[in-house]
């Protein structure tokens, strides 16, 4: 990778927010990365510049036809002051998978990885160090061409912005309440559900709002065709421990292939815990509960890492999982993954990348 | 409607493009309409301002989670110099349907209609007068809050921009070639296919590109569940004339309810031509062709008004409709609707609104 990334310096540094006020995605650092695409020039002019507003024509295609993809990953600071990324190569690959599905020109993966590293290195003082905190990294691509015809745009911007984020759990891990959605649909095979494009998230908001009105934290999506099979939860993948075995829905073209999902599967295999990817009907999960075989349910995603599920509602039935307590396996996975991310535990599967 | 729309004047008027260079959605007029939403203030401060770039934080939610909806309609200048809109109330209602589905706060329909009228009145010199040309009106809403959490935004912008557009057909109506898509899916019941949100268009690009590579103009979408039933074409609704009757797919929650579609149905009823909305399998259409009963196929949408279809490809079979000639009914509908839009024919169904 010999691509030179230009640096435009700023003297106007922001004051860093207190750890208590962090939350998620509210504060942004002093710099951002920007690279432009034009049909005749390809991706060009990679730059790190002061964090600043975008100036875009109102006809920019992203506002109208939604060509937009993104990624999310985190940088952590270890006790020794090292800066670690968690499996960033997977995010970069998935970014290109998303680009390809959305007819956006793919990026040079080495350039993207190098851009993440240089930007995080420059902004490493922004990485909070308290338990559960991290520096969230948001790479994204948007269509910027000013044109109202429906076709792939001829101009794009790829950017990376950084946000120091607080612990997902205030205090400690706590079980969530999940509503099994049987009216709204998130995605369908042949559609775009397996990639991180903006429209998938917009399409999920209504169901999420209605679930919240009924007192639930998140929605569990079912398949679009039969409304029988489990896909994913809100913005996480989902796992069930049934008797001694862990199962998770098989990637089928409408489920996002989460990197935490993949990490959970690999860790379980490494530990010798049986784990299978398969088509899972919600009925089978409720049946397992009634037979006393449903031991744990948990979500896996970048934001929460592992999110234990304490309650599931499907149609008129509510079930309480594991007495609404965090299961042992959920806790073990949460601790193992966060310990690896923070360099507190041996990186047995070679996942972290030091900057 | 007593809402006062502020006008910020410009002295820097642009030169108007020549009719030959117009195309679609490339040029924009001197002014635009803007109105802002904030959670605590609602929709406020409607303004007509000089057309100018938007200044948005890179974390603005539209770039990441795709909350964006739009409309498209046209203003026409009659021979007598009157300015006519075509059924603008329908667009305004559909805009709110889209907002509601996408968890965007709905707009006051009177304010939107008044905004369209005042902006078009101010910019009426931009309405081209040549056959087939018009002033395209693009109302749209985008989520502007700078925040990376997945939830409905707390800040939005509603805008209207105007673009003088050329004739969709260079020369005259000509039949298009349609590829029946049996791999990619546009929308599913329970999803967002029935509203005009940006993600639907992004999701359609890949199939459109692949159809073009095979020499086809547009894609005909099938239902997501059985991949048997006809939904819509690219950005139009579709009609089939089988023997003496016209049929079009029934709105089912995944098809956009086009305003031209509705106008075609009403006109046919007014003329006494039998027309039915029903579930239509692609197989039945191909069977009708083989029995010699498929007389005409045409699309209906704002951009092209009526677009005759000359060829359909489904799996390995290509069929030529009506000898690849424009059908009499397609032509009659095209002429009737464009004549009404241009004030050349009596507005029997009371569709046009004079500004």
XYZ file of C-alpha atoms in Angstrom:
710
model
C 0.000 0.000 0.000
C 1.834 3.063 -1.216
C -1.168 5.350 -1.325
C -0.185 8.581 0.392
C -2.845 10.024 2.635
C -2.629 13.797 2.791
C -3.065 15.386 6.228
C -4.711 18.778 6.603
C -3.937 19.950 10.145
C -6.265 21.841 12.460
C -5.391 24.029 15.409
C -8.950 24.239 16.638
C -9.122 21.144 18.802
C -12.372 20.355 20.592
C -12.688 19.790 24.300
C -13.149 16.084 25.023
C -16.446 15.122 26.653
C -16.527 13.528 30.098
C -16.899 9.736 30.194
C -20.306 10.025 31.871
C -21.706 12.102 29.024
C -20.427 9.897 26.196
C -23.452 7.793 25.244
C -23.270 6.453 21.668
C -22.494 8.391 18.494
C -23.054 11.892 19.901
C -19.500 13.297 19.915
C -17.022 13.295 17.063
C -13.272 13.774 17.071
C -11.151 16.540 15.524
C -10.365 14.798 12.240
C -12.061 12.702 9.589
C -10.921 10.797 6.507
C -12.331 11.654 3.068
C -11.743 10.145 -0.367
C -13.641 11.004 -3.541
C -14.786 8.984 -6.522
C -15.435 10.253 -9.997
C -16.231 8.030 -12.907
C -13.230 9.109 -14.966
C -10.733 9.185 -12.062
C -11.790 6.305 -9.821
C -11.254 6.659 -6.077
C -8.751 9.441 -5.573
C -7.316 12.087 -3.245
C -7.390 10.301 0.141
C -7.151 12.933 2.870
C -7.371 13.329 6.601
C -8.950 16.716 7.229
C -10.451 18.589 10.159
C -13.910 17.207 11.031
C -16.245 19.541 9.200
C -19.671 19.714 7.563
C -20.260 18.358 4.095
C -21.442 20.828 1.477
C -23.779 18.987 -0.895
C -26.163 19.997 -3.635
C -29.813 19.329 -2.670
C -30.032 17.041 -5.705
C -27.176 14.827 -4.460
C -28.313 11.317 -5.216
C -27.918 9.971 -1.670
C -30.855 12.137 -0.572
C -33.129 10.715 -3.266
C -32.093 7.208 -4.228
C -30.286 6.076 -1.098
C -26.981 4.734 -2.383
C -25.258 4.630 0.999
C -23.337 1.895 2.816
C -21.464 1.882 6.084
C -19.440 -0.114 8.593
C -18.974 0.039 12.344
C -16.014 -1.130 14.398
C -14.185 -0.074 17.529
C -10.703 0.846 18.694
C -9.712 0.038 22.278
C -6.867 1.225 24.466
C -5.202 -1.448 26.579
C -3.891 -0.951 30.128
C -0.410 -0.756 28.636
C -1.518 2.072 26.339
C -1.565 -0.002 23.141
C -4.316 0.719 20.603
C -6.143 -2.363 19.293
C -8.649 -2.852 16.484
C -10.880 -5.941 16.445
C -10.881 -7.853 13.137
C -10.885 -4.680 10.965
C -10.152 -6.721 7.818
C -13.637 -8.269 8.141
C -15.279 -4.845 8.178
C -13.333 -3.714 5.155
C -14.330 -6.820 3.191
C -17.967 -6.412 4.182
C -17.846 -2.753 3.141
C -16.947 -3.892 -0.358
C -19.659 -6.559 -0.313
C -22.120 -3.776 0.503
C -20.716 -1.518 -2.206
C -21.031 -4.247 -4.788
C -24.696 -4.989 -3.962
C -25.588 -1.306 -4.020
C -23.820 -0.627 -7.364
C -21.193 1.557 -5.676
C -17.616 1.231 -6.982
C -15.629 -0.950 -4.560
C -12.670 0.406 -2.611
C -9.064 -0.725 -2.348
C -9.170 -2.694 0.907
C -5.583 -1.828 1.795
C -6.302 1.873 1.433
C -9.373 1.637 3.666
C -7.488 -0.307 6.339
C -4.577 2.118 6.183
C -6.979 5.074 6.415
C -8.595 3.599 9.543
C -5.209 3.019 11.125
C -3.798 6.460 10.340
C -6.935 8.257 11.489
C -7.162 6.297 14.752
C -3.433 6.765 15.396
C -3.816 10.532 14.921
C -6.846 10.597 17.233
C -5.704 8.081 19.833
C -6.067 10.611 22.668
C -9.806 10.415 21.989
C -10.007 6.704 22.913
C -11.644 6.581 26.332
C -10.085 4.107 28.766
C -12.850 3.282 31.211
C -14.445 -0.176 31.361
C -16.777 -0.731 28.426
C -15.836 2.433 26.536
C -14.141 2.606 23.142
C -13.623 4.735 20.062
C -16.337 3.864 17.536
C -15.154 3.974 13.923
C -17.737 4.685 11.218
C -16.557 4.247 7.599
C -19.274 5.099 5.066
C -19.868 5.802 1.384
C -22.517 8.129 -0.043
C -23.548 9.020 -3.608
C -22.856 12.717 -4.126
C -23.607 13.293 -7.808
C -26.189 16.078 -8.284
C -28.686 14.320 -10.576
C -32.282 13.119 -10.287
C -32.303 10.195 -12.704
C -32.509 6.693 -11.205
C -29.181 4.996 -11.976
C -25.930 4.361 -10.086
C -24.257 7.689 -9.314
C -21.043 8.786 -11.016
C -19.667 10.544 -7.913
C -19.230 9.293 -4.349
C -17.545 10.201 -1.086
C -15.974 7.637 1.210
C -15.486 8.953 4.715
C -14.421 7.744 8.138
C -15.580 9.521 11.267
C -14.763 8.627 14.872
C -16.899 8.858 17.994
C -15.822 8.097 21.573
C -18.591 5.921 23.010
C -19.642 4.937 26.483
C -20.473 1.526 27.830
C -23.517 0.005 26.140
C -24.689 -1.159 29.528
C -24.888 1.444 32.262
C -23.561 -0.648 35.090
C -23.412 -4.250 33.937
C -24.881 -6.659 31.419
C -28.638 -6.840 31.739
C -31.171 -9.000 29.898
C -33.304 -7.406 27.171
C -36.943 -7.919 26.205
C -37.504 -8.956 22.608
C -40.672 -8.694 20.524
C -41.044 -11.249 17.712
C -42.258 -9.128 14.801
C -44.940 -10.825 12.700
C -46.248 -7.887 10.657
C -43.320 -5.830 9.399
C -40.534 -7.362 7.370
C -36.892 -6.250 7.353
C -35.451 -8.094 4.367
C -35.963 -10.851 1.819
C -33.643 -13.175 -0.142
C -32.893 -11.373 -3.431
C -32.997 -8.049 -1.569
C -30.331 -6.111 0.318
C -30.701 -7.446 3.886
C -27.263 -9.086 3.910
C -25.406 -5.804 3.431
C -25.046 -2.663 5.523
C -26.985 -0.158 3.456
C -28.867 2.762 4.960
C -32.302 1.702 3.694
C -32.300 -1.469 5.824
C -32.149 0.643 8.952
C -34.817 3.116 7.805
C -37.078 0.163 7.022
C -36.683 -1.178 10.571
C -37.682 1.939 12.521
C -41.459 1.565 12.488
C -41.424 -1.943 13.946
C -38.865 -0.895 16.542
C -41.047 2.057 17.587
C -44.128 -0.113 17.910
C -42.239 -2.743 19.922
C -40.997 -0.021 22.278
C -44.543 1.256 22.755
C -45.392 -2.217 24.007
C -42.477 -2.171 26.421
C -39.960 -4.193 24.410
C -36.333 -3.238 23.751
C -35.838 -4.759 20.334
C -37.509 -6.596 17.496
C -36.762 -10.147 16.376
C -37.260 -10.322 12.604
C -38.811 -13.317 10.884
C -38.307 -14.420 7.291
C -40.313 -12.543 4.664
C -41.693 -15.564 2.863
C -43.216 -17.751 5.556
C -42.925 -15.505 8.640
C -41.835 -18.609 10.520
C -38.060 -18.591 10.573
C -35.845 -16.437 12.765
C -33.534 -13.949 11.059
C -31.916 -11.394 13.367
C -32.603 -9.014 16.245
C -32.695 -5.251 15.707
C -29.072 -4.616 14.882
C -27.644 -7.883 16.189
C -27.500 -11.552 15.255
C -29.158 -13.996 17.620
C -28.120 -17.247 19.303
C -30.081 -19.859 21.256
C -28.663 -22.395 23.667
C -30.931 -25.421 23.535
C -29.845 -28.134 25.923
C -26.080 -28.293 25.491
C -25.985 -26.947 21.964
C -25.857 -23.436 20.537
C -27.789 -22.649 17.344
C -27.974 -19.504 15.243
C -29.796 -18.750 11.968
C -27.822 -19.708 8.894
C -26.888 -16.816 6.586
C -29.492 -16.989 3.838
C -29.175 -13.777 1.846
C -31.419 -11.667 4.041
C -29.447 -11.791 7.310
C -26.446 -9.523 7.940
C -23.324 -11.591 8.513
C -22.166 -9.992 11.759
C -18.505 -10.011 12.711
C -19.372 -10.569 16.365
C -21.605 -13.451 15.180
C -18.641 -14.997 13.414
C -16.442 -14.440 16.465
C -18.970 -16.152 18.747
C -19.133 -19.187 16.456
C -15.346 -19.424 16.276
C -14.901 -19.066 20.034
C -17.517 -21.727 20.763
C -15.781 -24.076 18.340
C -12.454 -23.265 19.950
C -13.939 -24.078 23.355
C -15.498 -27.314 22.114
C -19.081 -26.104 22.665
C -21.346 -27.577 19.945
C -22.615 -24.824 17.646
C -24.696 -25.060 14.484
C -25.925 -22.602 11.863
C -29.323 -23.650 10.600
C -32.810 -22.513 9.703
C -34.592 -22.016 13.045
C -38.352 -21.657 13.371
C -39.687 -19.497 16.174
C -42.118 -22.314 16.956
C -39.234 -24.710 17.651
C -37.704 -22.207 20.064
C -40.997 -21.810 21.947
C -41.398 -25.613 21.977
C -37.886 -25.993 23.395
C -38.871 -23.517 26.109
C -41.951 -25.550 26.981
C -39.880 -28.695 27.182
C -37.497 -26.918 29.542
C -34.682 -27.138 26.985
C -34.165 -23.459 26.152
C -31.284 -22.476 28.383
C -30.093 -19.119 27.036
C -30.807 -16.590 24.310
C -28.396 -13.812 23.414
C -27.688 -11.284 20.686
C -24.250 -10.546 19.244
C -23.214 -7.271 17.630
C -20.516 -4.617 17.605
C -22.343 -2.142 19.860
C -23.310 -4.430 22.750
C -20.877 -7.295 21.997
C -23.155 -9.839 23.742
C -26.694 -8.960 24.803
C -28.524 -11.570 26.907
C -32.242 -11.902 26.199
C -34.503 -12.278 29.240
C -37.924 -12.266 27.594
C -39.387 -13.139 24.193
C -42.891 -12.237 23.043
C -44.445 -13.968 20.010
C -48.082 -13.377 19.180
C -49.898 -13.752 22.504
C -47.234 -15.631 24.365
C -44.399 -14.312 26.507
C -41.618 -16.546 27.695
C -38.979 -15.761 30.320
C -35.578 -17.147 29.416
C -33.281 -18.499 32.149
C -35.350 -16.784 34.860
C -34.503 -13.423 33.274
C -30.924 -13.898 34.419
C -27.735 -13.657 32.389
C -26.704 -17.149 31.336
C -23.258 -18.533 32.060
C -22.405 -18.943 28.400
C -23.532 -15.396 27.534
C -21.343 -14.069 30.327
C -18.392 -16.228 29.336
C -18.617 -15.050 25.721
C -18.987 -11.401 26.732
C -15.957 -11.571 28.979
C -13.811 -13.505 26.547
C -14.525 -11.205 23.607
C -14.172 -7.953 25.552
C -10.999 -9.245 27.211
C -9.500 -10.034 23.814
C -10.609 -6.626 22.495
C -8.909 -4.932 25.449
C -5.772 -7.060 25.310
C -6.492 -8.528 28.765
C -6.603 -12.102 27.552
C -4.522 -14.053 25.085
C -5.704 -13.411 21.531
C -6.001 -17.115 20.745
C -7.725 -16.641 17.408
C -5.480 -13.815 16.260
C -8.238 -11.222 15.974
C -6.742 -7.965 17.203
C -4.587 -5.635 15.152
C -2.295 -3.254 16.991
C -1.922 0.214 15.538
C -53.750 27.942 5.053
C -52.360 31.017 6.770
C -48.795 29.814 7.007
C -46.571 32.624 5.741
C -43.723 31.493 3.538
C -40.735 33.789 3.835
C -38.969 34.704 0.581
C -35.219 35.311 0.496
C -34.487 36.972 -2.851
C -31.500 36.390 -5.077
C -30.011 38.666 -7.711
C -27.737 35.981 -9.083
C -30.070 34.354 -11.606
C -28.758 31.454 -13.660
C -28.827 31.287 -17.418
C -31.565 28.930 -18.577
C -30.391 25.851 -20.500
C -31.453 25.271 -24.095
C -34.344 22.856 -24.645
C -32.058 20.424 -26.474
C -29.744 20.111 -23.490
C -32.451 19.596 -20.854
C -32.523 15.840 -20.329
C -33.918 14.828 -16.920
C -32.959 16.210 -13.514
C -29.692 17.855 -14.555
C -30.547 21.556 -14.202
C -32.125 23.285 -11.230
C -33.865 26.626 -10.965
C -32.878 29.755 -8.983
C -34.947 29.047 -5.879
C -35.861 26.191 -3.593
C -38.254 25.696 -0.675
C -36.954 24.651 2.752
C -38.726 23.896 6.025
C -37.129 22.459 9.165
C -38.322 20.062 11.815
C -37.114 19.840 15.366
C -38.659 17.600 17.953
C -39.611 20.453 20.287
C -40.785 22.863 17.583
C -42.425 20.640 14.973
C -42.208 21.696 11.321
C -41.308 25.373 11.279
C -39.825 28.308 9.343
C -41.038 27.617 5.780
C -38.870 29.599 3.388
C -38.195 30.049 -0.277
C -34.466 30.733 -0.609
C -31.907 30.871 -3.395
C -31.023 27.352 -4.623
C -27.887 26.527 -2.675
C -25.900 23.635 -1.226
C -26.888 21.995 2.032
C -24.355 22.121 4.839
C -24.668 18.918 6.835
C -22.647 17.200 9.523
C -21.075 13.928 8.272
C -23.006 12.127 11.016
C -26.367 13.380 9.709
C -28.649 10.389 9.994
C -29.772 10.373 6.346
C -26.251 9.285 5.322
C -26.289 6.320 7.693
C -29.816 5.111 8.334
C -31.596 6.289 5.214
C -34.636 8.129 6.522
C -35.506 9.865 3.253
C -38.731 10.119 1.263
C -39.623 12.006 -1.883
C -42.243 12.838 -4.469
C -42.167 13.727 -8.145
C -44.690 15.733 -10.139
C -44.667 18.164 -13.013
C -45.823 21.689 -13.858
C -46.849 22.428 -17.462
C -47.338 25.688 -19.347
C -50.368 25.811 -21.633
C -50.500 27.543 -25.017
C -52.405 30.361 -23.301
C -49.577 30.764 -20.782
C -51.432 29.216 -17.844
C -49.438 27.063 -15.410
C -51.007 23.690 -14.558
C -50.165 21.052 -11.967
C -51.434 17.490 -12.414
C -53.207 16.046 -9.340
C -50.736 17.570 -6.837
C -53.007 16.667 -3.892
C -52.281 12.985 -4.586
C -48.528 13.553 -4.345
C -48.883 15.447 -1.098
C -50.991 12.666 0.425
C -48.522 10.018 -0.712
C -45.644 12.049 0.739
C -47.299 11.760 4.144
C -47.949 8.044 3.629
C -44.213 7.678 2.983
C -43.315 9.797 6.020
C -45.537 7.712 8.249
C -44.034 4.393 7.126
C -40.502 5.699 7.553
C -41.139 7.159 11.036
C -40.730 10.723 9.758
C -43.111 13.350 11.231
C -45.875 14.030 8.716
C -46.333 17.430 7.094
C -49.295 19.797 6.932
C -50.668 18.968 3.468
C -51.943 22.497 2.892
C -48.518 23.944 3.630
C -46.830 21.539 1.212
C -49.336 22.289 -1.553
C -49.011 26.023 -0.974
C -45.213 25.732 -0.995
C -45.305 23.918 -4.348
C -47.623 26.572 -5.797
C -45.643 29.577 -4.550
C -42.314 28.122 -5.664
C -43.597 27.197 -9.137
C -45.285 30.600 -9.521
C -42.012 32.347 -8.640
C -40.095 30.144 -11.101
C -42.653 29.973 -13.908
C -40.196 31.406 -16.431
C -38.291 28.152 -16.012
C -41.164 26.026 -17.366
C -40.140 24.980 -20.877
C -42.898 25.144 -23.467
C -41.864 22.674 -26.135
C -43.805 19.446 -26.775
C -43.124 16.904 -24.045
C -41.166 19.240 -21.768
C -42.173 20.338 -18.274
C -40.894 21.598 -14.953
C -40.214 18.614 -12.719
C -41.012 19.237 -9.047
C -39.127 17.216 -6.434
C -40.363 17.531 -2.837
C -38.270 15.490 -0.380
C -37.582 14.993 3.314
C -34.247 13.944 4.837
C -33.146 13.207 8.410
C -30.526 15.795 9.382
C -29.851 15.093 13.054
C -26.127 14.465 13.688
C -26.275 11.184 15.613
C -25.210 7.580 14.994
C -27.759 5.646 17.066
C -30.420 3.695 15.169
C -33.751 5.394 15.935
C -36.000 7.919 14.174
C -34.170 11.248 13.879
C -35.197 14.308 15.889
C -34.358 16.763 13.084
C -35.417 16.821 9.424
C -35.428 19.080 6.401
C -38.299 19.196 3.924
C -37.282 20.727 0.625
C -38.662 21.308 -2.842
C -36.362 21.701 -5.829
C -37.351 22.277 -9.446
C -35.768 20.993 -12.639
C -36.789 21.851 -16.205
C -36.932 18.528 -18.034
C -36.940 17.493 -21.663
C -39.182 15.067 -23.432
C -38.821 11.527 -22.120
C -38.931 10.320 -25.690
C -36.522 11.892 -28.130
C -38.799 12.104 -31.098
C -41.898 10.091 -30.329
C -43.219 7.273 -28.169
C -41.202 4.137 -28.717
C -41.636 0.629 -27.288
C -39.281 -0.537 -24.542
C -37.713 -3.915 -23.846
C -38.431 -5.368 -20.412
C -36.536 -8.049 -18.510
C -38.606 -10.105 -16.040
C -36.342 -10.256 -12.975
C -36.349 -13.618 -11.241
C -33.331 -13.292 -8.963
C -33.352 -9.875 -7.319
C -36.317 -8.662 -5.307
C -37.477 -5.064 -4.943
C -39.973 -5.244 -2.096
C -42.111 -7.501 0.084
C -45.436 -7.100 1.893
C -44.600 -5.858 5.400
C -41.693 -3.876 3.943
C -41.504 -0.385 2.439
C -42.173 -1.038 -1.265
C -45.469 0.881 -1.284
C -43.852 4.184 -0.336
C -41.344 6.467 -2.047
C -38.321 6.036 0.169
C -34.763 6.289 -1.090
C -33.754 2.746 -0.147
C -36.234 1.214 -2.614
C -34.394 2.867 -5.481
C -30.923 1.933 -4.221
C -32.111 -1.666 -3.909
C -33.215 -1.684 -7.557
C -29.985 -0.548 -9.210
C -28.144 -3.856 -9.425
C -30.970 -5.633 -11.264
C -31.409 -2.654 -13.568
C -27.685 -2.668 -14.411
C -27.700 -6.376 -15.160
C -30.802 -6.078 -17.347
C -29.131 -3.274 -19.302
C -26.050 -5.426 -19.831
C -28.349 -7.921 -21.522
C -29.830 -5.239 -23.741
C -33.039 -4.516 -21.819
C -34.358 -1.084 -20.854
C -36.072 -1.901 -17.601
C -36.789 -4.621 -15.093
C -40.207 -6.123 -14.340
C -40.290 -7.052 -10.652
C -41.971 -10.184 -9.378
C -43.387 -10.784 -5.892
C -40.860 -11.683 -3.195
C -42.666 -14.692 -1.838
C -43.450 -16.874 -4.852
C -41.583 -15.046 -7.632
C -44.628 -15.665 -9.782
C -46.745 -12.539 -9.611
C -46.103 -9.285 -11.402
C -45.468 -6.196 -9.286
C -44.148 -3.176 -11.200
C -41.642 -2.084 -13.831
C -38.528 -0.118 -12.861
C -40.111 3.117 -11.766
C -43.525 2.608 -13.355
C -46.676 0.570 -12.831
C -47.603 -1.897 -15.545
C -50.768 -2.661 -17.532
C -51.703 -5.512 -19.864
C -54.429 -5.497 -22.460
C -55.640 -9.081 -22.812
C -58.357 -9.438 -25.415
C -60.644 -6.468 -24.776
C -59.800 -6.027 -21.114
C -57.063 -4.130 -19.298
C -55.511 -5.631 -16.166
C -52.934 -4.272 -13.747
C -51.488 -5.697 -10.519
C -53.580 -4.954 -7.462
C -51.860 -2.836 -4.784
C -50.696 -5.385 -2.247
C -48.372 -3.546 0.126
C -45.231 -3.965 -1.941
C -46.245 -2.052 -5.082
C -46.042 1.739 -5.296
C -49.476 3.232 -5.896
C -48.623 5.429 -8.853
C -50.652 8.534 -9.608
C -50.407 7.925 -13.342
C -51.564 4.353 -12.610
C -54.632 5.719 -10.866
C -55.251 8.176 -13.708
C -55.086 5.395 -16.308
C -57.616 3.316 -14.396
C -59.978 6.276 -14.015
C -59.689 7.254 -17.672
C -60.366 3.711 -18.855
C -63.427 3.536 -16.616
C -64.569 6.913 -17.936
C -64.179 5.617 -21.480
C -66.019 2.390 -20.690
C -62.981 0.193 -21.322
C -63.070 -2.807 -18.925
C -60.211 -2.557 -16.409
C -59.426 -4.749 -13.414
C -56.848 -4.680 -10.625
C -55.860 -8.203 -9.688
C -53.011 -10.542 -8.885
C -51.382 -11.356 -12.235
C -48.933 -14.199 -12.751
C -46.243 -13.773 -15.350
C -47.145 -17.243 -16.574
C -50.685 -16.150 -17.386
C -49.351 -13.226 -19.400
C -47.064 -15.487 -21.412
C -49.949 -17.936 -21.890
C -52.177 -15.121 -23.136
C -49.438 -14.245 -25.613
C -49.299 -17.820 -26.900
C -53.056 -17.850 -27.328
C -52.787 -14.626 -29.290
C -54.729 -12.715 -26.649
C -52.041 -10.344 -25.371
C -52.755 -7.168 -27.291
C -50.757 -4.461 -25.511
C -48.420 -3.939 -22.574
C -47.539 -0.506 -21.217
C -46.006 1.179 -18.190
C -47.452 4.256 -16.484
C -45.453 6.757 -14.455
C -44.792 10.460 -13.985
C -41.582 10.576 -16.036
C -42.747 8.830 -19.221
C -46.529 9.136 -18.651
C -47.234 6.047 -20.806
C -44.446 3.757 -21.968
C -45.423 1.034 -24.462
C -43.628 -2.285 -24.016
C -42.469 -4.023 -27.194
C -40.637 -7.012 -25.749
C -40.711 -9.088 -22.579
C -38.062 -11.588 -21.551
C -38.791 -14.161 -18.848
C -36.262 -16.889 -18.142
C -35.362 -18.232 -21.590
C -38.321 -16.890 -23.501
C -38.707 -13.594 -25.307
C -42.041 -12.409 -26.578
C -42.746 -9.520 -28.916
C -45.864 -7.597 -27.989
C -48.105 -6.167 -30.716
C -45.376 -6.632 -33.324
C -43.170 -4.206 -31.337
C -45.564 -1.413 -32.324
C -47.264 1.121 -30.085
C -50.777 -0.090 -29.362
C -53.844 2.025 -30.049
C -54.866 2.103 -26.397
C -51.357 3.050 -25.211
C -51.374 5.901 -27.714
C -54.868 7.026 -26.802
C -53.972 7.098 -23.086
C -50.708 8.932 -23.708
C -52.428 11.572 -25.780
C -55.381 11.989 -23.438
C -53.250 12.362 -20.314
C -50.672 14.675 -21.873
C -53.447 16.746 -23.473
C -55.118 17.167 -20.109
C -51.785 18.023 -18.470
C -51.171 20.679 -21.119
C -54.718 22.073 -21.041
C -55.301 21.029 -24.673
C -58.250 18.797 -23.882
C -61.183 19.125 -21.520
C -60.184 18.121 -17.995
C -63.109 15.723 -17.654
C -61.950 14.206 -14.381
C -60.948 17.501 -12.810
C -57.294 16.664 -12.390
C -55.396 19.840 -13.139
C -54.826 22.698 -10.718
C -54.048 26.104 -12.144
C -51.487 28.189 -10.312
